[in-house]
CSV table of N, CA and C in Angstrom, one decimal:
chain,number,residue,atom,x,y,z
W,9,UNK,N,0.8,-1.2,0.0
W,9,UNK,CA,0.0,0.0,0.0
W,9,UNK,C,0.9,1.3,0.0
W,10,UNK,N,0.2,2.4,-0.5
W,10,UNK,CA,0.8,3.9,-0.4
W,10,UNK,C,0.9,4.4,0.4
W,11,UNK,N,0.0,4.1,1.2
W,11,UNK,CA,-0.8,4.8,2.5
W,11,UNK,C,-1.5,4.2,3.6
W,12,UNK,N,-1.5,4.1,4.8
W,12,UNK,CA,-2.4,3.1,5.5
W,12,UNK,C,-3.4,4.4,6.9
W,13,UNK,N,-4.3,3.8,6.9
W,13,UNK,CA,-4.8,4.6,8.1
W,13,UNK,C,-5.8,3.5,9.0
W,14,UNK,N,-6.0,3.8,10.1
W,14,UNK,CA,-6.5,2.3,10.7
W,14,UNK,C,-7.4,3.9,11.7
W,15,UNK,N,-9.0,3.2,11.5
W,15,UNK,CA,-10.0,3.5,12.1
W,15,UNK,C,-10.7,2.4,13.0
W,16,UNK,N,-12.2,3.2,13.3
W,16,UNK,CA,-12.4,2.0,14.3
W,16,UNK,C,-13.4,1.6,13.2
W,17,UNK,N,-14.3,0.5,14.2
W,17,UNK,CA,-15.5,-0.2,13.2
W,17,UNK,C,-16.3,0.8,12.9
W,18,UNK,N,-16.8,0.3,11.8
W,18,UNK,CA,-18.1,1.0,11.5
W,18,UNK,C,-18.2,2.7,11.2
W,19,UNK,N,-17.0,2.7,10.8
W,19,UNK,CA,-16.7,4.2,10.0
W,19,UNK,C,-16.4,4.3,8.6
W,20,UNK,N,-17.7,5.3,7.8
W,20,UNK,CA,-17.2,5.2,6.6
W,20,UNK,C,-15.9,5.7,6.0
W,21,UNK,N,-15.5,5.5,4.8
W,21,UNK,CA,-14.4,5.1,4.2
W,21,UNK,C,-13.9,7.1,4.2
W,22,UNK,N,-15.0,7.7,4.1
W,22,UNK,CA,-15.0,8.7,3.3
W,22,UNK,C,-14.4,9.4,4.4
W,23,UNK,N,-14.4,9.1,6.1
W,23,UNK,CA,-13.9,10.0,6.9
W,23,UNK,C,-12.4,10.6,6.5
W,24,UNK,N,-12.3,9.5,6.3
W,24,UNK,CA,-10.3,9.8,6.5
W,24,UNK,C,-9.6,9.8,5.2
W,25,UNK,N,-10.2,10.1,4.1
W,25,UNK,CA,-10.2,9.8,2.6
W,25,UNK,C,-8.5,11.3,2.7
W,26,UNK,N,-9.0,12.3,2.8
W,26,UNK,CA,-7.8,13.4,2.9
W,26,UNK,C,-7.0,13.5,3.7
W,27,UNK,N,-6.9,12.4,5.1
W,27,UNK,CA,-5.5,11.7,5.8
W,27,UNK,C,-4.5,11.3,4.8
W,28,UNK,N,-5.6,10.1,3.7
W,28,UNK,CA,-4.9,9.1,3.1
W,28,UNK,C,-4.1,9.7,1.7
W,29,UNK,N,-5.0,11.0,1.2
W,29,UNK,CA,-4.5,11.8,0.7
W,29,UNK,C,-3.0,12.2,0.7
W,30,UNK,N,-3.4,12.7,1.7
W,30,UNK,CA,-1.9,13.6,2.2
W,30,UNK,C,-0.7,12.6,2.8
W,31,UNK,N,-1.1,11.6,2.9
W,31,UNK,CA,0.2,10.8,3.4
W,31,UNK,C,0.3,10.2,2.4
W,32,UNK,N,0.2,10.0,0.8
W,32,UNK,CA,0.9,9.6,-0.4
W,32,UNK,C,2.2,10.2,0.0
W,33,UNK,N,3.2,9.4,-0.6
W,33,UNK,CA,4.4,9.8,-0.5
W,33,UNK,C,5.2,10.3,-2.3
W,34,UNK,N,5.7,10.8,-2.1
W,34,UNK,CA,5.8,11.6,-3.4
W,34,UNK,C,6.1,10.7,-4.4
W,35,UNK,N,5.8,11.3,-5.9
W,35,UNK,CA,5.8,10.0,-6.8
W,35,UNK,C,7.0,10.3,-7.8
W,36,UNK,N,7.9,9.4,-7.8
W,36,UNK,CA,8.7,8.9,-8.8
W,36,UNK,C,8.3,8.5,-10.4
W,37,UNK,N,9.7,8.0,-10.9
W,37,UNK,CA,9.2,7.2,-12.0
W,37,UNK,C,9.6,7.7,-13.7
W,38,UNK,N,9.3,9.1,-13.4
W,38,UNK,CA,9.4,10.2,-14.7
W,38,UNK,C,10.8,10.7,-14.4
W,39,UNK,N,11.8,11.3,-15.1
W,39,UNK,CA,12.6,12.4,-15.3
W,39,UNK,C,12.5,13.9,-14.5
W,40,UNK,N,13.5,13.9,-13.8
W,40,UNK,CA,13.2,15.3,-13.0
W,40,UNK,C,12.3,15.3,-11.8
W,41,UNK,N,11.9,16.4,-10.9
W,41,UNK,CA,11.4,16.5,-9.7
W,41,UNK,C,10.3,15.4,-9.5
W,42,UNK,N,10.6,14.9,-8.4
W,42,UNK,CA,9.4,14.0,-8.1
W,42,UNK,C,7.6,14.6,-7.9
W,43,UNK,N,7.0,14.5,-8.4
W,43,UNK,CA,5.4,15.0,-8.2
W,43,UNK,C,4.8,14.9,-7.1
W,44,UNK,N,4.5,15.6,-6.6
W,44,UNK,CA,3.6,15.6,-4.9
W,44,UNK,C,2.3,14.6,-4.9
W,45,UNK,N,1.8,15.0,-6.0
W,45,UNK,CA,0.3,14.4,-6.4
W,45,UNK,C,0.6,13.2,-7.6
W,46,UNK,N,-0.4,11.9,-7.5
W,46,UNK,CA,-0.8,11.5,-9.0
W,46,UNK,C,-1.5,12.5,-9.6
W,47,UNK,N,-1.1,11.8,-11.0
W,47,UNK,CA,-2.1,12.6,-12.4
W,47,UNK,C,-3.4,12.2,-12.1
W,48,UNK,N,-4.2,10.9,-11.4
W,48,UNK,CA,-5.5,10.1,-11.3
W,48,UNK,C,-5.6,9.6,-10.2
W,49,UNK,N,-6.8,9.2,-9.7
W,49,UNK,CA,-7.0,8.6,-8.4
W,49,UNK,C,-8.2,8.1,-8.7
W,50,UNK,N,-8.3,6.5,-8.5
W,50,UNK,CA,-9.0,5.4,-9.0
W,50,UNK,C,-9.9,5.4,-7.3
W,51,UNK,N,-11.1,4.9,-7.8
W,51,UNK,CA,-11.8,5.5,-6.0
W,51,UNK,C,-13.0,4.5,-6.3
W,52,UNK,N,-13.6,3.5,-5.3
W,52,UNK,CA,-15.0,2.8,-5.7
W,52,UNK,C,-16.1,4.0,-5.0
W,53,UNK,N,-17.2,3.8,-5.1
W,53,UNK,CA,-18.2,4.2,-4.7
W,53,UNK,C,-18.1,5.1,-3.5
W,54,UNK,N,-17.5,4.1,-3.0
W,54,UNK,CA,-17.6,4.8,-1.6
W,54,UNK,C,-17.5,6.3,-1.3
W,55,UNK,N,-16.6,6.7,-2.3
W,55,UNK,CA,-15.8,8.1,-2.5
W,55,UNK,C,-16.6,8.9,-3.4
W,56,UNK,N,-17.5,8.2,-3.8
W,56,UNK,CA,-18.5,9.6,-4.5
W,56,UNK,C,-19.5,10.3,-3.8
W,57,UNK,N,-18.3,11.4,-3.1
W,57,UNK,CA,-19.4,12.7,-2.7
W,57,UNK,C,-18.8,13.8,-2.9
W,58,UNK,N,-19.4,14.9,-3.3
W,58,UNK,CA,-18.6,16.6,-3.4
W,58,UNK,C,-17.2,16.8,-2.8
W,59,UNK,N,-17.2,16.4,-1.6
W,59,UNK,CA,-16.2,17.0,-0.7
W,59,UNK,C,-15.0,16.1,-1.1
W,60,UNK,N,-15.1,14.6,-2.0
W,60,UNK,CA,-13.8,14.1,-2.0
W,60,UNK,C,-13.6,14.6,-3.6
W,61,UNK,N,-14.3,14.6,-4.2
W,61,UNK,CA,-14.4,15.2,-5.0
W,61,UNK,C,-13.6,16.5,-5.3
W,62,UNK,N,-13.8,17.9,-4.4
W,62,UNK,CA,-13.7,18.9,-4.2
W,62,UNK,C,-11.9,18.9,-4.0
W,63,UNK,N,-11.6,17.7,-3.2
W,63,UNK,CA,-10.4,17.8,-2.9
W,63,UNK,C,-9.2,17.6,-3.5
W,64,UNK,N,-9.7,16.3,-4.6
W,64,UNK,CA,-9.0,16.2,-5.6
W,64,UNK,C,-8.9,17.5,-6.6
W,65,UNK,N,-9.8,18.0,-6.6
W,65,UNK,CA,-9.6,18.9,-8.0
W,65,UNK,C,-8.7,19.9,-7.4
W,66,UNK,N,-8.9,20.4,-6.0
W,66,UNK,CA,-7.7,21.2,-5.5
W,66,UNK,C,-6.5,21.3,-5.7
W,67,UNK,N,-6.1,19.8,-6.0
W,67,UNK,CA,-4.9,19.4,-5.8
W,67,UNK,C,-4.5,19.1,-7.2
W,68,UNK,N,-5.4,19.0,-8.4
W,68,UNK,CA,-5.0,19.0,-9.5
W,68,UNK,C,-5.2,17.2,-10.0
W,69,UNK,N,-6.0,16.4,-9.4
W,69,UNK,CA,-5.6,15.3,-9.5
W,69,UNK,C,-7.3,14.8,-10.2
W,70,UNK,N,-7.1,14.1,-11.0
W,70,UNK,CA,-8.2,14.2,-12.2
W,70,UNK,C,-9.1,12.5,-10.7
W,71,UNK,N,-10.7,12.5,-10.7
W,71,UNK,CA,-10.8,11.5,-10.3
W,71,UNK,C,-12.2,10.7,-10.9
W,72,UNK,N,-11.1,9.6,-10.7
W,72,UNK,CA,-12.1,8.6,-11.4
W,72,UNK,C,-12.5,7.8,-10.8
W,73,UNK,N,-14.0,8.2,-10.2
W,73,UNK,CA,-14.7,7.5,-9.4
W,73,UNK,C,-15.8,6.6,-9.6
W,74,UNK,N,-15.9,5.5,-9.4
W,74,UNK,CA,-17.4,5.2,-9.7
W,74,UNK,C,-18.6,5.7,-9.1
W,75,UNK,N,-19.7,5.7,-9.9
W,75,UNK,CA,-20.7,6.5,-9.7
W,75,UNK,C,-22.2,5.9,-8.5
W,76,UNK,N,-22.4,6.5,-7.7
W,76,UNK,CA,-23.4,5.5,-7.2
W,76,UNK,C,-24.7,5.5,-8.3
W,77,UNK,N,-25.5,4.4,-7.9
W,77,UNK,CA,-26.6,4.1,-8.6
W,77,UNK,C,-25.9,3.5,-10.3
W,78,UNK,N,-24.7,3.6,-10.2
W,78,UNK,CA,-24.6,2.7,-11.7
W,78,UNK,C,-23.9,1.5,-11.7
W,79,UNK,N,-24.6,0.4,-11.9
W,79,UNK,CA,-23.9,-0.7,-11.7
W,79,UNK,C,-22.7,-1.1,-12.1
W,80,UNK,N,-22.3,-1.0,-13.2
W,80,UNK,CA,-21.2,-1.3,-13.7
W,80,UNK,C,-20.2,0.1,-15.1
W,81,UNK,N,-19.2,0.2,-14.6
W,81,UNK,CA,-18.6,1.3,-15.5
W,81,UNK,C,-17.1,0.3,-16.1
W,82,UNK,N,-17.5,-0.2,-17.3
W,82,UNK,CA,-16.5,-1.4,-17.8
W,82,UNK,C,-15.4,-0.8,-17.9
W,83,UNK,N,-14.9,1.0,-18.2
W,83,UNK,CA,-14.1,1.9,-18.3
W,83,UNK,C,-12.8,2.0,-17.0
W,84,UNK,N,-13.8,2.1,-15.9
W,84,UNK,CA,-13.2,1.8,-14.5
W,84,UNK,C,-13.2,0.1,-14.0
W,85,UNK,N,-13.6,-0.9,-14.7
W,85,UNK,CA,-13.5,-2.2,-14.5
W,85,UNK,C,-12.2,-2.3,-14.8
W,86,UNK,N,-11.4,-1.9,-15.3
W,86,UNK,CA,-10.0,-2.3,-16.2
W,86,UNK,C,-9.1,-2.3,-14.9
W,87,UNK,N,-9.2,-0.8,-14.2
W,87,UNK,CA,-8.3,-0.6,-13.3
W,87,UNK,C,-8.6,-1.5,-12.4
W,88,UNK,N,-9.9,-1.7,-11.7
W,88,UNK,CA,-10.8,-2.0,-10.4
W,88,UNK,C,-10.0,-3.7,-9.7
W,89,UNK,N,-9.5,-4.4,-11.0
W,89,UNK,CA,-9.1,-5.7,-10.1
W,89,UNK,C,-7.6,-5.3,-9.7
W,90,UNK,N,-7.2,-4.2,-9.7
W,90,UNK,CA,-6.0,-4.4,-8.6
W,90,UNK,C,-6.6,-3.8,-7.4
W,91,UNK,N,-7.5,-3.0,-7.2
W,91,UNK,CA,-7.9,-2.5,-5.9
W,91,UNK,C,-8.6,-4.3,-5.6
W,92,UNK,N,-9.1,-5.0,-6.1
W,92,UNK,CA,-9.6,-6.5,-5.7
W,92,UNK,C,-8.7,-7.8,-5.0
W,93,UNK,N,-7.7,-7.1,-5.9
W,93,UNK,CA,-6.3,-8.4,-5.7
W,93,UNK,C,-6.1,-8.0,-4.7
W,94,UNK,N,-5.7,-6.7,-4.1
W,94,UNK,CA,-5.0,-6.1,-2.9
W,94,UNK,C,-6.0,-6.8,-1.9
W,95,UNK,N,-7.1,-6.3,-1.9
W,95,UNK,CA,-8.0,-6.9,-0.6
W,95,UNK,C,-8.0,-8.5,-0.4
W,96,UNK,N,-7.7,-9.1,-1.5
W,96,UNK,CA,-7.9,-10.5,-1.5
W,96,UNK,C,-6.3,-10.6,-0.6
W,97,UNK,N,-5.8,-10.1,-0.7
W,97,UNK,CA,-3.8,-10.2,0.0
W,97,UNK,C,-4.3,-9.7,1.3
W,98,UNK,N,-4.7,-8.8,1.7
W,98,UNK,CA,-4.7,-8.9,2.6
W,98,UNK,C,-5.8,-9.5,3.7
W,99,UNK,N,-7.0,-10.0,3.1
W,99,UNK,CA,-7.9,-11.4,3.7
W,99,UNK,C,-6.9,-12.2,3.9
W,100,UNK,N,-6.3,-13.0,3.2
W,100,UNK,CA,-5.4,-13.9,3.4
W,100,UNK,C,-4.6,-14.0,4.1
W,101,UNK,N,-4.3,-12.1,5.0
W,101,UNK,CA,-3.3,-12.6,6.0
W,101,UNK,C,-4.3,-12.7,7.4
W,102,UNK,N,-4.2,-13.6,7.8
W,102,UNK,CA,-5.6,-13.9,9.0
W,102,UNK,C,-5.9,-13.1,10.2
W,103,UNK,N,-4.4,-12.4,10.6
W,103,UNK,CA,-4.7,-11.4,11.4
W,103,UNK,C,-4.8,-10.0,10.6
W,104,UNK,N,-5.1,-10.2,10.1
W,104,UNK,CA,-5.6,-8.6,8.9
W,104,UNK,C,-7.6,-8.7,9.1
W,105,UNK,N,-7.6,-10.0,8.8
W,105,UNK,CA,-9.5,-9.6,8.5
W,105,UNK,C,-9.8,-8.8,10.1
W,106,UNK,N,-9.2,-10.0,11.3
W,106,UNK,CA,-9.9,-9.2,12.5
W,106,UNK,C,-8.7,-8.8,12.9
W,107,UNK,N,-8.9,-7.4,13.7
W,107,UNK,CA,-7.6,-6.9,14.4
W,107,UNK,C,-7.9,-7.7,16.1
W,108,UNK,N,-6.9,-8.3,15.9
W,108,UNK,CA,-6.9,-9.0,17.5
W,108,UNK,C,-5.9,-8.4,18.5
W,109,UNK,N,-4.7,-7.3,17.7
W,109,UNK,CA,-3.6,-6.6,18.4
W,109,UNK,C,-4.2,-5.6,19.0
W,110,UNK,N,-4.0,-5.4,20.4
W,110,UNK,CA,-4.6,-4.1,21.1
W,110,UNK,C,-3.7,-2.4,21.2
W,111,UNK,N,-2.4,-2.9,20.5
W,111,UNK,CA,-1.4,-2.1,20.2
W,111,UNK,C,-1.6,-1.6,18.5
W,112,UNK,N,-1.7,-0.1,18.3
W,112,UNK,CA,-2.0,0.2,16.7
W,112,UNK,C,-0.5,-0.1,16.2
W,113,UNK,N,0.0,0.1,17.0
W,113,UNK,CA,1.2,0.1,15.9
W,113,UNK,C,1.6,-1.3,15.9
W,114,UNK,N,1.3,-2.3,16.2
W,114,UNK,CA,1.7,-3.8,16.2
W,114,UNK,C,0.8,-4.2,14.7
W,115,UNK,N,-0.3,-3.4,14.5
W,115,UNK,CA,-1.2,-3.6,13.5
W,115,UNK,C,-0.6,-2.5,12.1
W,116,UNK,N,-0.5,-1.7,12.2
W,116,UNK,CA,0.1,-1.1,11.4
W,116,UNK,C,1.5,-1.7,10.3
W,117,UNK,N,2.2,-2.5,11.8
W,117,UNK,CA,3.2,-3.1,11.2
W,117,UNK,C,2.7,-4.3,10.5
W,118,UNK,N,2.0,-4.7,10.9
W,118,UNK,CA,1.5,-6.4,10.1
W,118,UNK,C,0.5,-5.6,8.7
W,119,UNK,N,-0.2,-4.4,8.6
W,119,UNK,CA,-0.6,-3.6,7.2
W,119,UNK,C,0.4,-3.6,6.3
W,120,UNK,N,1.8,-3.3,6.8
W,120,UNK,CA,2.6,-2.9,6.3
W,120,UNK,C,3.2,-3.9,5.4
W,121,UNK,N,3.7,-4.7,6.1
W,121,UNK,CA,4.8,-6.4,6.1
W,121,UNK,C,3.1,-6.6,5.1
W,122,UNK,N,1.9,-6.7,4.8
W,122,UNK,CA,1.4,-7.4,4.2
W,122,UNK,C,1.4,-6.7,2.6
């Protein structure tokens, strides 16, 4: 992952969406200064409202969100199975699905190592 942030249950995604933002770590790759921001930011549903919206455009970062109420956008399917594969990695690590560590940073480190 680029970024990790660890909430409690039952909070939606969208609280901490500009934590997760801002703790990208600068992007490599191209010739010359490293970029603060991606060019894109691939986002499911969850992230479609104004305000995350709002923030990306601030920042210059084009997003490509899926839309609620539309089932399927085959355009954003292309990207969508690596956000799938990732979750499936980290199901598979068994203390990932439930947090059983009562220490964040014991958990943070096993997000990490995964």
């Amino acid at each position: 992952p680029l970024a990790v942030c660890v909430t409690g249950a039952h909070r939606h995604d969208s609280v901490v969406f500009e934590e997760l933002i801002e703790a990208l770590p600068p992007i490599g790759g191209k010739p010359g200064r490293r970029r603060r921001w991606p060019d894109t930011l691939h986002a499911d549903k969850a992230y479609d409202i104004d305000r995350c919206r709002a923030f990306l455009k601030q920042r210059g970062i084009i997003a490509q969100i899926a839309r609620k109420g539309i089932e399927r956008n085959d355009r954003l399917g292309r990207h969508r199975w690596v956000v799938e594969r990732t979750h499936a990695w980290f199901a598979a690590m068994g203390k990932l699905r439930i947090r059983f560590e009562r220490r964040i940073d014991l958990h943070l480190a096993l997000l990490w190592l995964a």
